[in-house]
Amino acid sequence: MKRSTTLNNVNAYAHFNILFFIPACFVSIDIHPNAGWQQNGITVAGGNRQGNGINQLYNPCGLYVDDDQTVYVADTSNHRIVEWKWGATSGQVVAGGNGQGSGAHQLSYPQDVIVDKERDSLIICDGWNRRVVRWPRRNGTSGETIISNIYCVGLTMDENGSLYVTDEGKHEVRRYRRGESQGTVVAGGNGSGNRLDQLSYPQYVFVDLDHSVYVSECGNHRVMKWVEGAKQGIVVAGGQGEGNGLTQLSYPKGVVVDQLDTVYVADRGNDRIMRWPKGATQGSVIVGGNGTGEQSNQLNQPFGLSFDRHGNLYVVDYGNHRVQIFNTNSNAQDLFRIDLDTI
């Protein structure tokens, strides 16, 4: 059943029609093609130089933004997951934080994190431990390994609760339905290479309503789309070699796709976030692209990428040890609509 609700007086977000699918973590956002974002970001996590204090981050990578704008950050070099509530000046460790290690209570360079709302838990790419772990979201003291022997960088979940995980070592993306331990290859799996049936060092992954898989590749400097059941993908961003032209990407990381099939990608090597409309041969810079730096209009190796329910853009600024929000500058009417699909 689908419920449509109109909310008023919520800061001019009519360009953003957001679909939240319950119970999983899946969020789909429909962004108006003319939408734009303020060029000066605001720090919502970290930003106090690198360190292990509760108000600091150290080389953060992936993130998850909850409905209430709480941010969960993979604080990679601190071997922990940190929760930052909206407006907070410090975070709370919700997983790991017990030193680098392979124990059930430890993490080792975690790369990404999502929230499984049905089970009220975190699912974490525990990078150097070559595992994916499930950790209770509230007062959890240890995690449970749910996938082993995987060089996981990014992960996401669809509306059915199926988990999609990139494996950088095997150059593939696998889907794990609930209860599965082996999974099914849904992208790549044919060795490292630049053919359309191959991936090279896949990083982050996004799954749309049709279960098409979008994956960023550092080795090929491109974003690929694999339709469900396909034996090969199509290039939807980059793929013209490493570079800083508008047709190129450089070591792309986080990727989000809206319902118009527009691709938003963290262009790590170029310190910018790009938007590639469906079928476009080049993208446009939506934030960053002002050189490497720590000013509010600059980025230093952007990694994770997400939107909140209002259409604001969140970027994990790896080299500046912070998470930045770039608010929408929409001038549309003072309303937006939320559609809830209960399954």
Short mmCIF file of C-alpha atoms in Angstrom, two decimals, residues 37-306:
data_model
loop_
_atom_site.label_atom_id
_atom_site.label_comp_id
_atom_site.label_asym_id
_atom_site.label_seq_id
_atom_site.Cartn_x
_atom_site.Cartn_y
_atom_site.Cartn_z
CA TRP A 37 23.01 23.12 -3.95
CA GLN A 38 24.76 25.82 -1.99
CA GLN A 39 28.46 25.84 -2.75
CA ASN A 40 29.63 26.32 0.83
CA GLY A 41 29.30 23.22 2.93
CA ILE A 42 28.54 23.03 6.65
CA THR A 43 30.36 20.52 8.83
CA VAL A 44 27.98 18.07 10.52
CA ALA A 45 30.57 15.56 11.79
CA GLY A 46 34.24 15.90 12.60
CA GLY A 47 36.07 18.91 11.22
CA ASN A 48 38.42 19.19 14.20
CA ARG A 49 41.46 17.78 12.42
CA GLN A 50 42.29 14.10 12.51
CA GLY A 51 42.15 12.36 15.85
CA ASN A 52 40.32 9.84 18.00
CA GLY A 53 38.38 12.25 20.19
CA ILE A 54 34.60 12.01 20.18
CA ASN A 55 34.50 15.30 18.25
CA GLN A 56 36.99 14.04 15.66
CA LEU A 57 37.21 11.67 12.71
CA TYR A 58 40.23 10.05 11.09
CA ASN A 59 40.02 9.26 7.37
CA PRO A 60 36.24 8.62 7.29
CA CYS A 61 34.91 6.72 4.27
CA GLY A 62 31.25 5.64 4.00
CA LEU A 63 28.15 7.07 5.66
CA TYR A 64 24.45 6.50 6.16
CA VAL A 65 21.97 9.34 6.75
CA ASP A 66 18.85 8.42 8.73
CA ASP A 67 15.38 9.94 8.38
CA ASP A 68 16.02 12.37 11.27
CA GLN A 69 19.34 13.48 9.70
CA THR A 70 21.40 11.43 12.13
CA VAL A 71 24.63 10.52 10.36
CA TYR A 72 26.43 7.19 10.82
CA VAL A 73 30.06 7.41 9.71
CA ALA A 74 32.62 4.71 9.02
CA ASP A 75 35.48 6.33 10.96
CA THR A 76 37.98 4.18 9.17
CA SER A 77 41.36 4.86 10.75
CA ASN A 78 39.79 4.95 14.22
CA HIS A 79 38.34 1.47 13.58
CA ARG A 80 34.85 2.47 14.66
CA ILE A 81 31.40 3.55 13.55
CA VAL A 82 30.29 6.88 14.99
CA GLU A 83 26.77 8.28 15.24
CA TRP A 84 26.38 12.05 14.96
CA LYS A 85 22.92 13.40 15.72
CA TRP A 86 21.69 16.47 13.89
CA GLY A 87 23.29 19.58 15.38
CA ALA A 88 25.65 17.65 17.66
CA THR A 89 29.20 18.88 18.25
CA SER A 90 30.48 15.39 19.02
CA GLY A 91 29.61 11.85 18.10
CA GLN A 92 28.91 8.60 19.91
CA VAL A 93 30.73 5.36 19.15
CA VAL A 94 28.13 2.74 18.21
CA ALA A 95 30.39 -0.05 16.90
CA GLY A 96 34.05 -0.87 17.37
CA GLY A 97 36.22 1.72 19.04
CA ASN A 98 38.11 -0.98 20.91
CA GLY A 99 41.31 -0.69 18.95
CA GLN A 100 42.15 -2.34 15.66
CA GLY A 101 41.60 -6.07 15.75
CA SER A 102 39.65 -9.07 14.56
CA GLY A 103 37.68 -9.79 17.72
CA ALA A 104 33.89 -9.71 17.67
CA HIS A 105 34.07 -6.41 19.60
CA GLN A 106 36.56 -4.86 17.17
CA LEU A 107 36.80 -3.50 13.64
CA SER A 108 39.76 -3.01 11.32
CA TYR A 109 39.50 -0.13 8.87
CA PRO A 110 35.73 -0.25 8.34
CA GLN A 111 34.81 1.10 4.91
CA ASP A 112 31.04 1.55 4.86
CA VAL A 113 27.92 1.29 7.02
CA ILE A 114 24.16 1.10 6.52
CA VAL A 115 21.19 0.71 8.86
CA ASP A 116 18.87 -2.30 8.66
CA LYS A 117 15.74 -0.85 10.22
CA GLU A 118 13.83 -4.11 10.37
CA ARG A 119 16.45 -5.61 12.66
CA ASP A 120 17.48 -2.28 14.21
CA SER A 121 21.10 -3.02 13.42
CA LEU A 122 24.13 -1.68 11.62
CA ILE A 123 25.68 -3.60 8.74
CA ILE A 124 29.36 -2.79 8.34
CA CYS A 125 32.04 -3.43 5.72
CA ASP A 126 34.88 -4.44 8.05
CA GLY A 127 37.58 -3.93 5.46
CA TRP A 128 40.83 -5.37 6.73
CA ASN A 129 39.06 -8.20 8.52
CA ARG A 130 37.60 -9.24 5.15
CA ARG A 131 34.11 -9.59 6.56
CA VAL A 132 30.70 -7.97 6.76
CA VAL A 133 29.35 -7.71 10.29
CA ARG A 134 25.95 -7.00 11.81
CA TRP A 135 26.05 -4.91 14.97
CA PRO A 136 23.10 -3.99 17.22
CA ARG A 137 22.32 -0.31 16.70
CA ARG A 138 21.56 0.38 20.35
CA ASN A 139 23.98 -0.54 23.12
CA GLY A 140 25.73 -3.18 21.05
CA THR A 141 29.05 -4.43 22.41
CA SER A 142 29.98 -6.86 19.64
CA GLY A 143 29.10 -7.79 16.09
CA GLU A 144 28.17 -10.96 14.26
CA THR A 145 29.96 -11.93 11.04
CA ILE A 146 27.38 -12.47 8.30
CA ILE A 147 29.72 -12.62 5.26
CA SER A 148 33.33 -13.85 5.34
CA ASN A 149 36.30 -13.79 2.98
CA ILE A 150 35.36 -10.61 1.15
CA TYR A 151 37.30 -7.42 0.42
CA CYS A 152 34.25 -5.27 1.04
CA VAL A 153 34.33 -1.56 0.25
CA GLY A 154 30.68 -0.58 -0.20
CA LEU A 155 27.27 -2.05 0.53
CA THR A 156 23.59 -1.24 0.28
CA MET A 157 20.21 -2.93 0.74
CA ASP A 158 17.10 -3.09 -1.42
CA GLU A 159 13.47 -2.90 -0.28
CA ASN A 160 13.32 -6.68 0.14
CA GLY A 161 16.20 -6.74 2.58
CA SER A 162 18.68 -8.19 0.09
CA LEU A 163 22.22 -7.00 0.67
CA TYR A 164 24.50 -5.89 -2.18
CA VAL A 165 28.23 -5.86 -1.46
CA THR A 166 31.25 -4.91 -3.56
CA ASP A 167 34.25 -7.23 -3.45
CA GLU A 168 37.35 -5.30 -4.48
CA GLY A 169 39.49 -8.44 -4.46
CA LYS A 170 37.26 -10.43 -6.81
CA HIS A 171 36.17 -7.41 -8.87
CA GLU A 172 32.48 -8.13 -8.46
CA VAL A 173 29.25 -7.20 -6.72
CA ARG A 174 27.23 -9.90 -4.98
CA ARG A 175 23.62 -9.92 -3.82
CA TYR A 176 22.82 -11.77 -0.61
CA ARG A 177 19.18 -12.48 0.02
CA ARG A 178 18.20 -12.84 3.66
CA GLY A 179 19.67 -16.05 5.04
CA GLU A 180 22.14 -16.57 2.19
CA SER A 181 25.85 -16.95 2.94
CA GLN A 182 27.29 -17.30 -0.58
CA GLY A 183 25.28 -14.83 -2.59
CA THR A 184 24.93 -14.34 -6.33
CA VAL A 185 27.17 -12.28 -8.62
CA VAL A 186 25.12 -9.40 -10.06
CA ALA A 187 27.95 -7.33 -11.59
CA GLY A 188 31.44 -8.26 -12.74
CA GLY A 189 32.89 -11.56 -11.62
CA ASN A 190 34.94 -12.02 -14.79
CA GLY A 191 38.28 -10.86 -13.44
CA SER A 192 39.74 -7.38 -13.42
CA GLY A 193 39.45 -5.56 -16.73
CA ASN A 194 37.76 -2.82 -18.71
CA ARG A 195 35.37 -4.90 -20.80
CA LEU A 196 31.66 -4.30 -20.29
CA ASP A 197 31.37 -7.64 -18.50
CA GLN A 198 34.18 -6.77 -16.10
CA LEU A 199 34.89 -4.49 -13.17
CA SER A 200 38.19 -3.20 -11.86
CA TYR A 201 38.38 -2.44 -8.14
CA PRO A 202 34.66 -1.79 -7.54
CA GLN A 203 34.00 0.66 -4.72
CA TYR A 204 30.51 1.85 -3.83
CA VAL A 205 27.18 0.45 -4.96
CA PHE A 206 23.62 1.73 -5.39
CA VAL A 207 20.50 -0.29 -6.25
CA ASP A 208 17.43 1.33 -7.83
CA LEU A 209 13.74 0.41 -7.78
CA ASP A 210 14.21 -1.99 -10.70
CA HIS A 211 17.10 -3.71 -8.91
CA SER A 212 19.60 -2.35 -11.40
CA VAL A 213 23.04 -2.14 -9.81
CA TYR A 214 25.21 0.96 -10.15
CA VAL A 215 28.84 0.58 -9.14
CA SER A 216 31.83 2.93 -9.13
CA GLU A 217 35.18 1.56 -10.29
CA CYS A 218 38.52 3.02 -9.29
CA GLY A 219 40.43 0.89 -11.79
CA ASN A 220 38.41 2.05 -14.79
CA HIS A 221 37.46 5.53 -13.55
CA ARG A 222 33.82 5.00 -14.41
CA VAL A 223 30.36 4.19 -13.05
CA MET A 224 28.61 1.15 -14.51
CA LYS A 225 24.95 0.15 -14.56
CA TRP A 226 24.04 -3.54 -14.55
CA VAL A 227 20.37 -4.25 -15.18
CA GLU A 228 19.01 -7.15 -13.12
CA GLY A 229 20.02 -10.41 -14.79
CA ALA A 230 22.40 -8.76 -17.27
CA LYS A 231 25.67 -10.39 -18.31
CA GLN A 232 27.35 -7.06 -18.89
CA GLY A 233 26.92 -3.45 -17.87
CA ILE A 234 26.77 -0.07 -19.55
CA VAL A 235 28.92 2.96 -18.76
CA VAL A 236 26.80 5.74 -17.24
CA ALA A 237 29.58 8.10 -16.07
CA GLY A 238 33.24 8.45 -16.96
CA GLY A 239 35.00 5.65 -18.75
CA GLN A 240 37.18 8.03 -20.77
CA GLY A 241 40.33 7.40 -18.78
CA GLU A 242 41.45 9.19 -15.65
CA GLY A 243 41.28 12.95 -15.92
CA ASN A 244 39.61 16.17 -14.84
CA GLY A 245 37.53 16.88 -17.94
CA LEU A 246 33.75 16.84 -17.74
CA THR A 247 33.75 13.52 -19.61
CA GLN A 248 36.13 11.97 -17.09
CA LEU A 249 36.39 10.77 -13.51
CA SER A 250 39.36 10.11 -11.26
CA TYR A 251 39.07 7.25 -8.77
CA PRO A 252 35.30 7.63 -8.24
CA LYS A 253 33.80 6.66 -4.90
CA GLY A 254 30.28 7.20 -3.55
CA VAL A 255 27.38 6.93 -6.00
CA VAL A 256 23.67 7.78 -5.74
CA VAL A 257 21.08 7.55 -8.52
CA ASP A 258 17.73 9.36 -8.60
CA GLN A 259 14.50 8.21 -10.25
CA LEU A 260 15.39 9.97 -13.49
CA ASP A 261 18.48 7.74 -13.62
CA THR A 262 20.70 10.75 -13.01
CA VAL A 263 23.98 9.62 -11.46
CA TYR A 264 25.62 11.56 -8.63
CA VAL A 265 29.20 10.51 -7.99
CA ALA A 266 32.02 11.50 -5.65
CA ASP A 267 34.92 12.22 -8.00
CA ARG A 268 37.66 11.59 -5.46
CA GLY A 269 40.74 12.51 -7.46
CA ASN A 270 39.20 15.75 -8.70
CA ASP A 271 37.78 16.83 -5.32
CA ARG A 272 34.31 17.36 -6.72
CA ILE A 273 30.80 15.90 -6.84
CA MET A 274 29.41 15.38 -10.33
CA ARG A 275 25.96 14.90 -11.80
CA TRP A 276 25.49 12.82 -14.96
CA PRO A 277 21.97 12.83 -16.48
CA LYS A 278 20.77 9.65 -18.14
CA GLY A 279 22.40 9.21 -21.54
CA ALA A 280 24.76 12.16 -21.11
CA THR A 281 28.27 12.00 -22.52
CA GLN A 282 29.57 14.39 -19.89
CA GLY A 283 28.70 15.47 -16.39
CA SER A 284 28.53 18.75 -14.50
CA VAL A 285 30.08 19.76 -11.20
CA ILE A 286 27.47 20.38 -8.49
CA VAL A 287 29.79 21.03 -5.51
CA GLY A 288 33.55 21.25 -5.06
CA GLY A 289 35.90 21.38 -8.01
CA ASN A 290 37.70 24.35 -6.47
CA GLY A 291 40.99 22.60 -5.89
CA THR A 292 42.08 20.50 -2.93
CA GLY A 293 41.56 22.33 0.35
CA GLU A 294 39.70 22.70 3.60
CA GLN A 295 37.64 25.80 2.88
CA SER A 296 33.86 25.40 2.97
CA ASN A 297 33.68 25.35 -0.84
CA GLN A 298 36.48 22.81 -1.16
CA LEU A 299 36.90 19.07 -0.71
CA ASN A 300 39.89 16.83 -0.12
CA GLN A 301 39.17 13.38 -1.54
CA PRO A 302 35.39 12.97 -1.27
CA PHE A 303 34.28 9.41 -0.49
CA GLY A 304 30.79 8.60 0.78
CA LEU A 305 27.76 10.35 -0.70
CA SER A 306 24.13 10.58 0.39
#
